[in-house]
PDB file of C-alpha atoms in Angstrom:
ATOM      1  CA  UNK W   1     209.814  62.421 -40.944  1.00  0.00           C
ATOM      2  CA  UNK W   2     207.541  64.364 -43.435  1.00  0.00           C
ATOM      3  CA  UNK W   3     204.933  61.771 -44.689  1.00  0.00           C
ATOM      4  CA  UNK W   4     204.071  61.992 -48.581  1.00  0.00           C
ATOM      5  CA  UNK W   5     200.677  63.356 -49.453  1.00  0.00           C
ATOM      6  CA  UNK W   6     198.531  60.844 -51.786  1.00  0.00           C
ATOM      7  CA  UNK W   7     197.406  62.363 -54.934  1.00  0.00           C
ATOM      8  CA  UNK W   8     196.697  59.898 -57.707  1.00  0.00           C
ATOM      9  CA  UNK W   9     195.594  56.336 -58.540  1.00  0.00           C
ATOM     10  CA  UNK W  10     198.983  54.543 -58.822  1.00  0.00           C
ATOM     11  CA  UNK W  11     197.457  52.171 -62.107  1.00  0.00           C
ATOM     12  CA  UNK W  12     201.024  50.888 -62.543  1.00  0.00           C
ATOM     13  CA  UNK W  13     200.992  49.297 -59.340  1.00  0.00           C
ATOM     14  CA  UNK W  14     197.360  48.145 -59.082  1.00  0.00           C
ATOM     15  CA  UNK W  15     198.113  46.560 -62.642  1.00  0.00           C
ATOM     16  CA  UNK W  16     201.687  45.022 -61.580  1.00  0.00           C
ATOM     17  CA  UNK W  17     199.278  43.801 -58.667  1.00  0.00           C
ATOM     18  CA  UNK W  18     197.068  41.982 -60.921  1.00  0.00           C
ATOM     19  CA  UNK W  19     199.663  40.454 -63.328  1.00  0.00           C
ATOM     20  CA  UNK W  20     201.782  39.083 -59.917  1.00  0.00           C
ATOM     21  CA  UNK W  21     198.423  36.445 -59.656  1.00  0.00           C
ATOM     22  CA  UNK W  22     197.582  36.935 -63.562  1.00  0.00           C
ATOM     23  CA  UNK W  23     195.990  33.648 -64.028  1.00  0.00           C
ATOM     24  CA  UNK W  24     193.461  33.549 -60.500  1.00  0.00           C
ATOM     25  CA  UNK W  25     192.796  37.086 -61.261  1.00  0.00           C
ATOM     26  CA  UNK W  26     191.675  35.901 -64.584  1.00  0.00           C
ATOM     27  CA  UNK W  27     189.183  33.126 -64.008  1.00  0.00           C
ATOM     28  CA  UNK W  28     188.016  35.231 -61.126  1.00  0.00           C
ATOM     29  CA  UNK W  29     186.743  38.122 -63.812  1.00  0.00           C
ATOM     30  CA  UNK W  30     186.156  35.955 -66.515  1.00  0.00           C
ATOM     31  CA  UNK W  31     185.376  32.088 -65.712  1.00  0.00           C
ATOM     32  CA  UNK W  32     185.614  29.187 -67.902  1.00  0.00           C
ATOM     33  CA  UNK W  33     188.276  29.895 -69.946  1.00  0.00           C
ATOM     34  CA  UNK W  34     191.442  27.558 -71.067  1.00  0.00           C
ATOM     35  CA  UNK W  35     195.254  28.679 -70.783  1.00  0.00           C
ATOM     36  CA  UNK W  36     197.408  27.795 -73.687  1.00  0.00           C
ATOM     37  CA  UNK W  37     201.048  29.091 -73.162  1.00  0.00           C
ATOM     38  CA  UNK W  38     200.776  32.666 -72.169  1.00  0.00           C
ATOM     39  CA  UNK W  39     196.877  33.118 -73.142  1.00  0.00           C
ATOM     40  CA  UNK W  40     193.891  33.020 -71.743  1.00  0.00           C
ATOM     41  CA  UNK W  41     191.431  31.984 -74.264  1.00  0.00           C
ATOM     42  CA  UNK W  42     187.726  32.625 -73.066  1.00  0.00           C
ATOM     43  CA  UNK W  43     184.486  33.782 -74.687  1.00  0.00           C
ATOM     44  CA  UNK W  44     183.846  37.399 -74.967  1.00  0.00           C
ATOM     45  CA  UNK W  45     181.059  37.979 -71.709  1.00  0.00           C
ATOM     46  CA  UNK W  46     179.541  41.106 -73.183  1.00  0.00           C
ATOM     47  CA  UNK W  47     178.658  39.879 -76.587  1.00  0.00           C
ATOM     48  CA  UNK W  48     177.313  36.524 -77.864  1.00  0.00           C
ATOM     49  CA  UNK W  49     180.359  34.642 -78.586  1.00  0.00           C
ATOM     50  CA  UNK W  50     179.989  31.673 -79.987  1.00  0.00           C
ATOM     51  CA  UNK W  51     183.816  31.614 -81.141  1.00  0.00           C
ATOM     52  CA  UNK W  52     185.999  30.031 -78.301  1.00  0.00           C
ATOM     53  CA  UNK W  53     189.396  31.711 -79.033  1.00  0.00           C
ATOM     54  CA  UNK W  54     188.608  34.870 -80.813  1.00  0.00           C
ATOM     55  CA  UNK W  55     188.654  36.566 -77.453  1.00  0.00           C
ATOM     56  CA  UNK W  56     192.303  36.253 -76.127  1.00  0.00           C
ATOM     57  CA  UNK W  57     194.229  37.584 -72.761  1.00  0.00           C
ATOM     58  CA  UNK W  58     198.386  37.684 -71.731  1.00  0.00           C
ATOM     59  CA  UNK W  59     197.918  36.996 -68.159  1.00  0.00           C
ATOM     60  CA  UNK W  60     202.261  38.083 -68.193  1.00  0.00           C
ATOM     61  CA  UNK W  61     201.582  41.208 -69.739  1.00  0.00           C
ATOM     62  CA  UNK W  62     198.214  42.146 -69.694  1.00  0.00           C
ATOM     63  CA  UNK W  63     197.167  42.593 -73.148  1.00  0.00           C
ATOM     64  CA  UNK W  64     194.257  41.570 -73.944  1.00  0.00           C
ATOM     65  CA  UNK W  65     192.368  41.435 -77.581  1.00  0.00           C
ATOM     66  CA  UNK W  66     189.074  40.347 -79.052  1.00  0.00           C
ATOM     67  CA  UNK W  67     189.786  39.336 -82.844  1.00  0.00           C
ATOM     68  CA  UNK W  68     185.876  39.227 -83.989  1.00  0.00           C
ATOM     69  CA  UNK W  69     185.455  43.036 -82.709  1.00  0.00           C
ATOM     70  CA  UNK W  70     188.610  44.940 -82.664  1.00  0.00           C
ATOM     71  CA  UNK W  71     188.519  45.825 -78.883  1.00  0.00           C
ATOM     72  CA  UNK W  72     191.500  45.597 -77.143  1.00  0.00           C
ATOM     73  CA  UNK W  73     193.879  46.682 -74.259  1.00  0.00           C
ATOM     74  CA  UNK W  74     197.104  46.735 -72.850  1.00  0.00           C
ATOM     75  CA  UNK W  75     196.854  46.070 -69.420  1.00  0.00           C
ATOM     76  CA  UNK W  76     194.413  43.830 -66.637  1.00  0.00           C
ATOM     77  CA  UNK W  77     193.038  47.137 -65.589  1.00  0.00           C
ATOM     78  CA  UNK W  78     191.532  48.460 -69.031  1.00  0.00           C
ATOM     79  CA  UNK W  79     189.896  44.535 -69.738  1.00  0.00           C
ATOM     80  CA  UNK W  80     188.342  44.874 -65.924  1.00  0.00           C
ATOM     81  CA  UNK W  81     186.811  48.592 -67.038  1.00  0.00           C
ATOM     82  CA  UNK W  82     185.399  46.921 -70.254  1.00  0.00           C
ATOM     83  CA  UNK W  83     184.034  43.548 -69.051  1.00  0.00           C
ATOM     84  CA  UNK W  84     182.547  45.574 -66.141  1.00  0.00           C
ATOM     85  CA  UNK W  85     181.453  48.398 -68.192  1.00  0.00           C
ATOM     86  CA  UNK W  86     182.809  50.807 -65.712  1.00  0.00           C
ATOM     87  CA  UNK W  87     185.603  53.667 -65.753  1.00  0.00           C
ATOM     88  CA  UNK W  88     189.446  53.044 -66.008  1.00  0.00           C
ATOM     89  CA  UNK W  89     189.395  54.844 -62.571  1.00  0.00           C
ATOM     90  CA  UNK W  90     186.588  52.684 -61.051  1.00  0.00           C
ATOM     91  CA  UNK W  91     188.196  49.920 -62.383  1.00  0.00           C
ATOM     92  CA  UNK W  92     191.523  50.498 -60.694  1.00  0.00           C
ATOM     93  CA  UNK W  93     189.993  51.181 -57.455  1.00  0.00           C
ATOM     94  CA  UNK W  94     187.666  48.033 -57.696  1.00  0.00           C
ATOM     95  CA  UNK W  95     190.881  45.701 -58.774  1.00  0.00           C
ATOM     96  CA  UNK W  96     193.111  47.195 -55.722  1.00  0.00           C
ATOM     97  CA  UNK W  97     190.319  46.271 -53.267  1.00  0.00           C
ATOM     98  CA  UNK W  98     189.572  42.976 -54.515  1.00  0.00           C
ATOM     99  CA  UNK W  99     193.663  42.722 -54.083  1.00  0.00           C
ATOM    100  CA  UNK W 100     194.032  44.519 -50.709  1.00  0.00           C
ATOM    101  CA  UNK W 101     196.359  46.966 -52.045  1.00  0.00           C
ATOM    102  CA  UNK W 102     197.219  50.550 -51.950  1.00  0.00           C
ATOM    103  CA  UNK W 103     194.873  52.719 -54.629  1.00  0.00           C
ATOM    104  CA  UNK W 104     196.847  56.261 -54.529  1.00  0.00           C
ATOM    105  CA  UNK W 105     200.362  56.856 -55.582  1.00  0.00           C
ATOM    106  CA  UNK W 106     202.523  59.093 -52.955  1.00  0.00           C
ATOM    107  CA  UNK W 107     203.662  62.268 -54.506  1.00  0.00           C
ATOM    108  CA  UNK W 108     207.551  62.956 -54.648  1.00  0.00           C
ATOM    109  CA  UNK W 109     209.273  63.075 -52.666  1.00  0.00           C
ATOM    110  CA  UNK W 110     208.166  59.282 -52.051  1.00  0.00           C
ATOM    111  CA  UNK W 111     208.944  56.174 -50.486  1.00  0.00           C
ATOM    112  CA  UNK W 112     209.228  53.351 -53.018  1.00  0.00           C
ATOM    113  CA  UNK W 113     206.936  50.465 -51.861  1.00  0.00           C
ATOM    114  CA  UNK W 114     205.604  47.020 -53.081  1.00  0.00           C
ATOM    115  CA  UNK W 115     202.151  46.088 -53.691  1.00  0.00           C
ATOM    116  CA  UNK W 116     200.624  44.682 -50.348  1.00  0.00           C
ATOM    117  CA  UNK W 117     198.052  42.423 -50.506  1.00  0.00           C
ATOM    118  CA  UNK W 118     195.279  42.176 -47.792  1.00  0.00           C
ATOM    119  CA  UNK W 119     195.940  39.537 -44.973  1.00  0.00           C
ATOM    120  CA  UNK W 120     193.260  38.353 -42.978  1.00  0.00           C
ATOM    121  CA  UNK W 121     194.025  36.338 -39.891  1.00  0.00           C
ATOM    122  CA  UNK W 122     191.784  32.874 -40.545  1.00  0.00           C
ATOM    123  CA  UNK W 123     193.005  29.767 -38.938  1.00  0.00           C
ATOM    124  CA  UNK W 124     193.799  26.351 -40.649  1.00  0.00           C
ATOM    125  CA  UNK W 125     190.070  26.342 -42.181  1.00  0.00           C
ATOM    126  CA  UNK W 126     191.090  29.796 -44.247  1.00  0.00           C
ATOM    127  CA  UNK W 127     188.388  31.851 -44.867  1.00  0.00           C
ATOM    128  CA  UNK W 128     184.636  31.685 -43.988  1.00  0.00           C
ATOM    129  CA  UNK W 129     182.267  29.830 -46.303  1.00  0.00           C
ATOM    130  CA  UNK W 130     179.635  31.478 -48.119  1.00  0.00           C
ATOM    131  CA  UNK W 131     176.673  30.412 -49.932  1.00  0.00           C
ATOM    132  CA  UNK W 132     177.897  30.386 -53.280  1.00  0.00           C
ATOM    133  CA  UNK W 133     180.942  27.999 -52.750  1.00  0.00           C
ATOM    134  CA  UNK W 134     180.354  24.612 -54.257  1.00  0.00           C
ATOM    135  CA  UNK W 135     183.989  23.579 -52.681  1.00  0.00           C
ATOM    136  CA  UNK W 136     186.809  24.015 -51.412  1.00  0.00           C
ATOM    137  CA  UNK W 137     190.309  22.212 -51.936  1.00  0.00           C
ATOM    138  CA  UNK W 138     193.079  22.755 -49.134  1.00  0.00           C
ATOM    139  CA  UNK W 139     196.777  21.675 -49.879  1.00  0.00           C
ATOM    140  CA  UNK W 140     198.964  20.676 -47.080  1.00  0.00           C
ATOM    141  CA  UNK W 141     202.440  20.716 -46.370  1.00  0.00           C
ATOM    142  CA  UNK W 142     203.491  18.235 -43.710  1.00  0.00           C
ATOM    143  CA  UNK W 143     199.569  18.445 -42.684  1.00  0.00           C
ATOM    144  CA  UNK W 144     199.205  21.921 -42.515  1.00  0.00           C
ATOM    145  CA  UNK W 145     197.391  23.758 -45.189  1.00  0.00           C
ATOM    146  CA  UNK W 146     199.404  26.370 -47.062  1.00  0.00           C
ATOM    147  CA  UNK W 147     196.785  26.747 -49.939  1.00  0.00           C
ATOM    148  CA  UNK W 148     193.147  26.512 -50.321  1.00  0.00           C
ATOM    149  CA  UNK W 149     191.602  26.306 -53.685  1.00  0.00           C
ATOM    150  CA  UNK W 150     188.052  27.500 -53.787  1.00  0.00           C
ATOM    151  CA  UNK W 151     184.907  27.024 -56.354  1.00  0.00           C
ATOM    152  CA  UNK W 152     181.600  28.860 -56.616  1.00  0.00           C
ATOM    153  CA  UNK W 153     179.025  27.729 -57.960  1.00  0.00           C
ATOM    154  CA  UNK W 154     178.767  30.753 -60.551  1.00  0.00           C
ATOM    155  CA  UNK W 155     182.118  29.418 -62.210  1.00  0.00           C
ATOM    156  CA  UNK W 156     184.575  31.272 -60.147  1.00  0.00           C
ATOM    157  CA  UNK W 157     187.361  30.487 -58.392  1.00  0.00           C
ATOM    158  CA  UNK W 158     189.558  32.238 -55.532  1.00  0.00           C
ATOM    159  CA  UNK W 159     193.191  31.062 -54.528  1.00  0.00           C
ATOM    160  CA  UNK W 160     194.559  31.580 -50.974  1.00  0.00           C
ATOM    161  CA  UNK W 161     197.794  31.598 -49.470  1.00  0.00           C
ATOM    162  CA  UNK W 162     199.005  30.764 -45.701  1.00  0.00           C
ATOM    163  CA  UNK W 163     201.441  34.070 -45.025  1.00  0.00           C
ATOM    164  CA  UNK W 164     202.583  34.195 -40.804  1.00  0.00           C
ATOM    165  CA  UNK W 165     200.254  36.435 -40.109  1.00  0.00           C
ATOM    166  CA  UNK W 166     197.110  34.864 -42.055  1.00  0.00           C
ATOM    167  CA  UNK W 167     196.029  34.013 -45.392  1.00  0.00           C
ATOM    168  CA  UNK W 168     196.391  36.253 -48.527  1.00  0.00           C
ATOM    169  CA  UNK W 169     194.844  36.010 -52.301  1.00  0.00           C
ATOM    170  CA  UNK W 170     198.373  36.768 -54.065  1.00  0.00           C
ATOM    171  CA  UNK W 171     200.771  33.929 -54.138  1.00  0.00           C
ATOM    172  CA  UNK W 172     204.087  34.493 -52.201  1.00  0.00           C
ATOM    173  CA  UNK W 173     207.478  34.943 -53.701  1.00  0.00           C
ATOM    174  CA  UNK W 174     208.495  32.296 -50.766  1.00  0.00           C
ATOM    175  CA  UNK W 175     205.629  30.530 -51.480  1.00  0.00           C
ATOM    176  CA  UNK W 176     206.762  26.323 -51.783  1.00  0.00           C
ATOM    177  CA  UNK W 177     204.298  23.953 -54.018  1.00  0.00           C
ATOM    178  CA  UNK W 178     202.579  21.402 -51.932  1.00  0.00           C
ATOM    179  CA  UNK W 179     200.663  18.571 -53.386  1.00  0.00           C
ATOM    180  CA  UNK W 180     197.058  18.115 -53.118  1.00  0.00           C
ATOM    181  CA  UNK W 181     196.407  14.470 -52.005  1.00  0.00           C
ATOM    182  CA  UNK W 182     194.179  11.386 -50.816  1.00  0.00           C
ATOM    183  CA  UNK W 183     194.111  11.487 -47.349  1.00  0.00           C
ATOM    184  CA  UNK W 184     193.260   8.121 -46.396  1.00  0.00           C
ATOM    185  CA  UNK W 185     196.261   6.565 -48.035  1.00  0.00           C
ATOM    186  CA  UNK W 186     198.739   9.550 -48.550  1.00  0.00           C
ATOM    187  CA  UNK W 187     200.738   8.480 -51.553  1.00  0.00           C
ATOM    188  CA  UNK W 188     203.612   9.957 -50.436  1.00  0.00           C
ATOM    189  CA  UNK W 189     203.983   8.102 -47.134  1.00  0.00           C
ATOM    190  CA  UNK W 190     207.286   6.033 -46.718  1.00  0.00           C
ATOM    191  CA  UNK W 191     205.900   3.005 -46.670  1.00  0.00           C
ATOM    192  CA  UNK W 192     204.608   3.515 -50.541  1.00  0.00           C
ATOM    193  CA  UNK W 193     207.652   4.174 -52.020  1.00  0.00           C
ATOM    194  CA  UNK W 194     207.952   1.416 -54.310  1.00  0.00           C
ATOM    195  CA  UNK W 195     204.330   1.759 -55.056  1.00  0.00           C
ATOM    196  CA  UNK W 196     202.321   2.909 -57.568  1.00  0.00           C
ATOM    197  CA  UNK W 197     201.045   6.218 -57.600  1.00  0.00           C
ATOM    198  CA  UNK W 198     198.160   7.563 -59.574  1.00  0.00           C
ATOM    199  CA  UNK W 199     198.832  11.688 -61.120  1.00  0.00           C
ATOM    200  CA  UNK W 200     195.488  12.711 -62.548  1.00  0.00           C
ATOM    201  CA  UNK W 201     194.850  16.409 -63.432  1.00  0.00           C
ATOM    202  CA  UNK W 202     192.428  18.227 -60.632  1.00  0.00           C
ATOM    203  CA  UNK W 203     191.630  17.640 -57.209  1.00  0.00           C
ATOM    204  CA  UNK W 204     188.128  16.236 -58.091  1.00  0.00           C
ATOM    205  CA  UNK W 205     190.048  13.139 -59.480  1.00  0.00           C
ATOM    206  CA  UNK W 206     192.093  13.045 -56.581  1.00  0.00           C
ATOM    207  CA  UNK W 207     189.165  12.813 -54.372  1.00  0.00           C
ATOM    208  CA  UNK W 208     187.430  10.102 -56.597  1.00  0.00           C
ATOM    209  CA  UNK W 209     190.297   7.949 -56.481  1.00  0.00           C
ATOM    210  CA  UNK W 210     190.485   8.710 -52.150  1.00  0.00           C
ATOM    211  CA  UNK W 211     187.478   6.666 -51.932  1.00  0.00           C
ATOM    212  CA  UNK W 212     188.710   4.160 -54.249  1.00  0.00           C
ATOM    213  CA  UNK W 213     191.168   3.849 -51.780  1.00  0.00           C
ATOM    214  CA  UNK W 214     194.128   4.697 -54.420  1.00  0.00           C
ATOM    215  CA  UNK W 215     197.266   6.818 -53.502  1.00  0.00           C
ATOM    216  CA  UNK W 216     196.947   9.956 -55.306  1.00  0.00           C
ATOM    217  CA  UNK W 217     198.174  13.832 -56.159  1.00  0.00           C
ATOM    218  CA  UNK W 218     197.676  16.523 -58.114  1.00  0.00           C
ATOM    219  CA  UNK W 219     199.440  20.002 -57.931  1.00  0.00           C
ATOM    220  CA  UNK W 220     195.949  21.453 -60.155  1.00  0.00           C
ATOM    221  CA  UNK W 221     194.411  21.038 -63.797  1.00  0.00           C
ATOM    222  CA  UNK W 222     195.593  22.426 -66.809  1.00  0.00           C
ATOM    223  CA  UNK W 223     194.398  26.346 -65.965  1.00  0.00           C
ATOM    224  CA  UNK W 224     196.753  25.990 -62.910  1.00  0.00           C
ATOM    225  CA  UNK W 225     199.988  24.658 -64.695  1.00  0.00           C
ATOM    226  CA  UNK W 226     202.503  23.122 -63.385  1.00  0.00           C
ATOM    227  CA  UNK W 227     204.534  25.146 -60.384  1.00  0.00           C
ATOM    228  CA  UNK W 228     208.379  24.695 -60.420  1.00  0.00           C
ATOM    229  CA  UNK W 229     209.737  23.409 -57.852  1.00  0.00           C
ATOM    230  CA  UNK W 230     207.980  19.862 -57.448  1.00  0.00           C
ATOM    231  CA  UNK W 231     210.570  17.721 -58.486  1.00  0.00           C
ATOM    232  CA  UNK W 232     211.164  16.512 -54.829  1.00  0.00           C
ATOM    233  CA  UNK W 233     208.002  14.827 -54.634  1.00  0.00           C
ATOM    234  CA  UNK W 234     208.692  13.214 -57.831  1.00  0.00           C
ATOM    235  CA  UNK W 235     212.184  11.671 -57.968  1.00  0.00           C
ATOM    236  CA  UNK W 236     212.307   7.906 -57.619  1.00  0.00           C
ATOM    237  CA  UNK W 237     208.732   7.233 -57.663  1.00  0.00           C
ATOM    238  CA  UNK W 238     206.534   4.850 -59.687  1.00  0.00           C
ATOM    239  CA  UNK W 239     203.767   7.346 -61.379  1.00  0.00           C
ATOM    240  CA  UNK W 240     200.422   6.337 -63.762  1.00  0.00           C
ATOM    241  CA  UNK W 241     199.841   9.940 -65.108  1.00  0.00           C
ATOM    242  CA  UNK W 242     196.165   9.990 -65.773  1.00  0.00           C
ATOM    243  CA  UNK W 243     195.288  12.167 -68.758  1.00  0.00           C
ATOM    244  CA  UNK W 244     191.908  14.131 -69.263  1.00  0.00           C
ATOM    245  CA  UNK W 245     190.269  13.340 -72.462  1.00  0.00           C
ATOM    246  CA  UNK W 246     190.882  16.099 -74.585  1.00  0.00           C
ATOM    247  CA  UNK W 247     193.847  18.296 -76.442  1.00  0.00           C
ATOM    248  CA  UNK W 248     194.483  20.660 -73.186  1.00  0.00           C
ATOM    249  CA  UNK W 249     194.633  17.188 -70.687  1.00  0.00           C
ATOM    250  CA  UNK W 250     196.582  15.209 -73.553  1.00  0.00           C
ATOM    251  CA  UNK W 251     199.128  17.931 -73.731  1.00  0.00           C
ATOM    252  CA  UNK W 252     198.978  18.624 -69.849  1.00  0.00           C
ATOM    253  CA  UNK W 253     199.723  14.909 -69.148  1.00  0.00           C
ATOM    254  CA  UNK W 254     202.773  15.108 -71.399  1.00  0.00           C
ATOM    255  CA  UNK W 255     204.076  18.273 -69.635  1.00  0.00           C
ATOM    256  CA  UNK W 256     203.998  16.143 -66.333  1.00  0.00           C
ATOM    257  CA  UNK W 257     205.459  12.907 -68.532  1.00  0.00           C
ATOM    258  CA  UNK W 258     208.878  15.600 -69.086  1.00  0.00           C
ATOM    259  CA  UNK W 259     208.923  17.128 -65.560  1.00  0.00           C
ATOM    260  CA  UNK W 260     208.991  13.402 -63.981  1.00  0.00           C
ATOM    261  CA  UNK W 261     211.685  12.207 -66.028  1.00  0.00           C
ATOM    262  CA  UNK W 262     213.823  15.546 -65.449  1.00  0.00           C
ATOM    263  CA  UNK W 263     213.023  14.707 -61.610  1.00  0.00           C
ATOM    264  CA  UNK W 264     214.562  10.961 -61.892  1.00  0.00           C
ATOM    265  CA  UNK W 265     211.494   9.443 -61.429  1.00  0.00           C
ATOM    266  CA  UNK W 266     211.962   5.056 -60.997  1.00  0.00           C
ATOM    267  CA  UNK W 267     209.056   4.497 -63.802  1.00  0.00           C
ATOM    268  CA  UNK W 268     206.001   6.375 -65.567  1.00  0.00           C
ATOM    269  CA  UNK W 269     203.292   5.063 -66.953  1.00  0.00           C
ATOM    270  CA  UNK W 270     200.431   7.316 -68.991  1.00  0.00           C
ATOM    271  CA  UNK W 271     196.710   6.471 -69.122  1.00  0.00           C
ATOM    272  CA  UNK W 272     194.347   7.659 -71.778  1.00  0.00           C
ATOM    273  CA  UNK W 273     190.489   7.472 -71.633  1.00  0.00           C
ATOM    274  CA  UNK W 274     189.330   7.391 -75.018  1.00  0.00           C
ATOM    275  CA  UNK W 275     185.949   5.618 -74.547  1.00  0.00           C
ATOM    276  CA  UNK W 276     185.356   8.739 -72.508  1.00  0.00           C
ATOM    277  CA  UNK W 277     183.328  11.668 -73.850  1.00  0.00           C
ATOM    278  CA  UNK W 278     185.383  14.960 -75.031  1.00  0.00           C
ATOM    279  CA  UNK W 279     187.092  16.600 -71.604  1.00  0.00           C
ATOM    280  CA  UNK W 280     185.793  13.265 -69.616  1.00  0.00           C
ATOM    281  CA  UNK W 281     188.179  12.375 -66.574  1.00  0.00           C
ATOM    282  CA  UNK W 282     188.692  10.179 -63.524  1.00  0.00           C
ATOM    283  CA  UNK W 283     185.942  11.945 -61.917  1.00  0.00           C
ATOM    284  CA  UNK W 284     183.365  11.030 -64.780  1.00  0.00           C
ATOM    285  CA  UNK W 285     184.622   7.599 -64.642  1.00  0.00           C
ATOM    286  CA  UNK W 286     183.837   7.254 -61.046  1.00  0.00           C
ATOM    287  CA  UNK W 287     180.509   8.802 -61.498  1.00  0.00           C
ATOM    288  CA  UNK W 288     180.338   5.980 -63.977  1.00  0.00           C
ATOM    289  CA  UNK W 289     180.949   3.258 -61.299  1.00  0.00           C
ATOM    290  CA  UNK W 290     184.673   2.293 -62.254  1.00  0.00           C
ATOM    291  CA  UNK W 291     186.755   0.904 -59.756  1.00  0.00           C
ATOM    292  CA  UNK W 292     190.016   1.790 -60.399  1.00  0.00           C
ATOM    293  CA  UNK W 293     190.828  -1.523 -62.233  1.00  0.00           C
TER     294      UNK W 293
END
């Protein structure tokens, strides 16, 4: 069989890459930004923007647009060659590495083929820590991790997958949400069932309330969303949904408030913070010296 000769940077497919794990490859380029529906709403890193919101991204489709300026693009690949200040080419090439995927496009006659992302063979730790990481989250699935959620301490953060043969950055088509949860009291052990269990919105809070010895879970904050596919862990369950003090966790704790009620849940309860500052959470009021009361 006559193998095709590579000729070209195949963009389509390094961008189709990046918009399969839109929303990691987002806050990986640009940190610190806020989802709201479809957009990614982050200050512009090349200028001095003091205008949250002017600078907007599709993380579905890929355009991106900064409303103070005029720049703009229609794909992941142009807004890496702009933030980075490099070529579209360079760009392309730096994006399918980061991805572990295939730069050139086979000349005809070809062999249609998906995007591939690199898999490296880690074990249930996933990969190595580095300087730079402030910490690390893993999610579990009937105790073994199938996700690790990882922060650095510049404002970035990498998402990793378990695949059979390793771990992988881009999210699995069979990939099946697991809850991140307290592991002292694991709120979803049989003998809690007709307990209450507390749903705050990142794994930070999760932790705090761990060594308040509370049952709770979290599936990630706002910028992750909410996966489908979770209303097993849901049905029939007594849940205090505890909201982040602002717009974004308000909004994100009545998302979950309509997901538990489609699931069946037995009762739901939702608990504000208002004495808290703007964006305070669980986490700030443990800091704070609450006890869970």
């Amino acid at each position: 069989m006559m193998m095709a000769a590579r000729t070209a940077i195949d963009f389509a497919a390094i961008n189709a890459a990046a918009l399969a794990n839109g929303r990691t490859f987002l806050q990986t380029l640009i940190p610190n930004g806020k989802f709201r529906s479809l957009e990614y709403q982050v200050r512009n890193p090349i200028r001095d923007d003091k205008c949250p919101g002017s600078f907007s991204i599709n993380y579905k489709t890929g355009v991106w647009k900064d409303f103070a300026t005029g720049d703009g693009g229609g794909d992941l690949i142009s807004l890496w060659a702009y933030v980075r200040g490099i070529g579209q080419g360079q760009a392309a090439r730096g994006i399918a590495d980061m991805l572990g995927v295939a730069v050139a496009k086979e000349s005809a006659p070809s062999i249609l083929h998906s995007a591939r992302p690199k898999v490296f063979q880690w074990g249930d730790e996933g990969p190595p820590c580095s300087d730079n990481e402030a910490r690390r989250h893993t999610y579990k699935a009937d105790g073994v991790p199938v996700a690790i959620k990882i922060k650095f301490r510049d404002g970035k953060i990498a998402q990793w997958y378990r695949v059979p043969q390793g771990w992988q950055p881009k999210k699995p088509d069979s990939f099946k949400p697991a809850p991140y949860i307290t592991e002292a009291i694991p709120p979803f052990d049989p003998e809690l069932a007709g307990d209450q269990i507390l749903w705050p919105e990142g794994e930070k809070d999760v932790d705090s309330l761990g060594k308040l010895n509370l049952p709770a879970f979290t599936f990630g904050g706002v910028g992750d969303g909410l996966p489908n596919g979770i209303a097993p862990y849901l049905t029939g369950r007594h849940i205090v949904i505890l909201a982040d003090n602002d717009d974004a966790g308000r909004a994100h704790a009545k998302r979950k408030v309509e997901i538990a009620c489609a699931a069946g849940a037995a009762s739901l309860r939702v608990v504000n913070f208002p004495e808290l500052p703007d964006k305070g959470d669980v986490f700030r009021l443990y800091r704070k010296g609450w006890d869970g009361g």
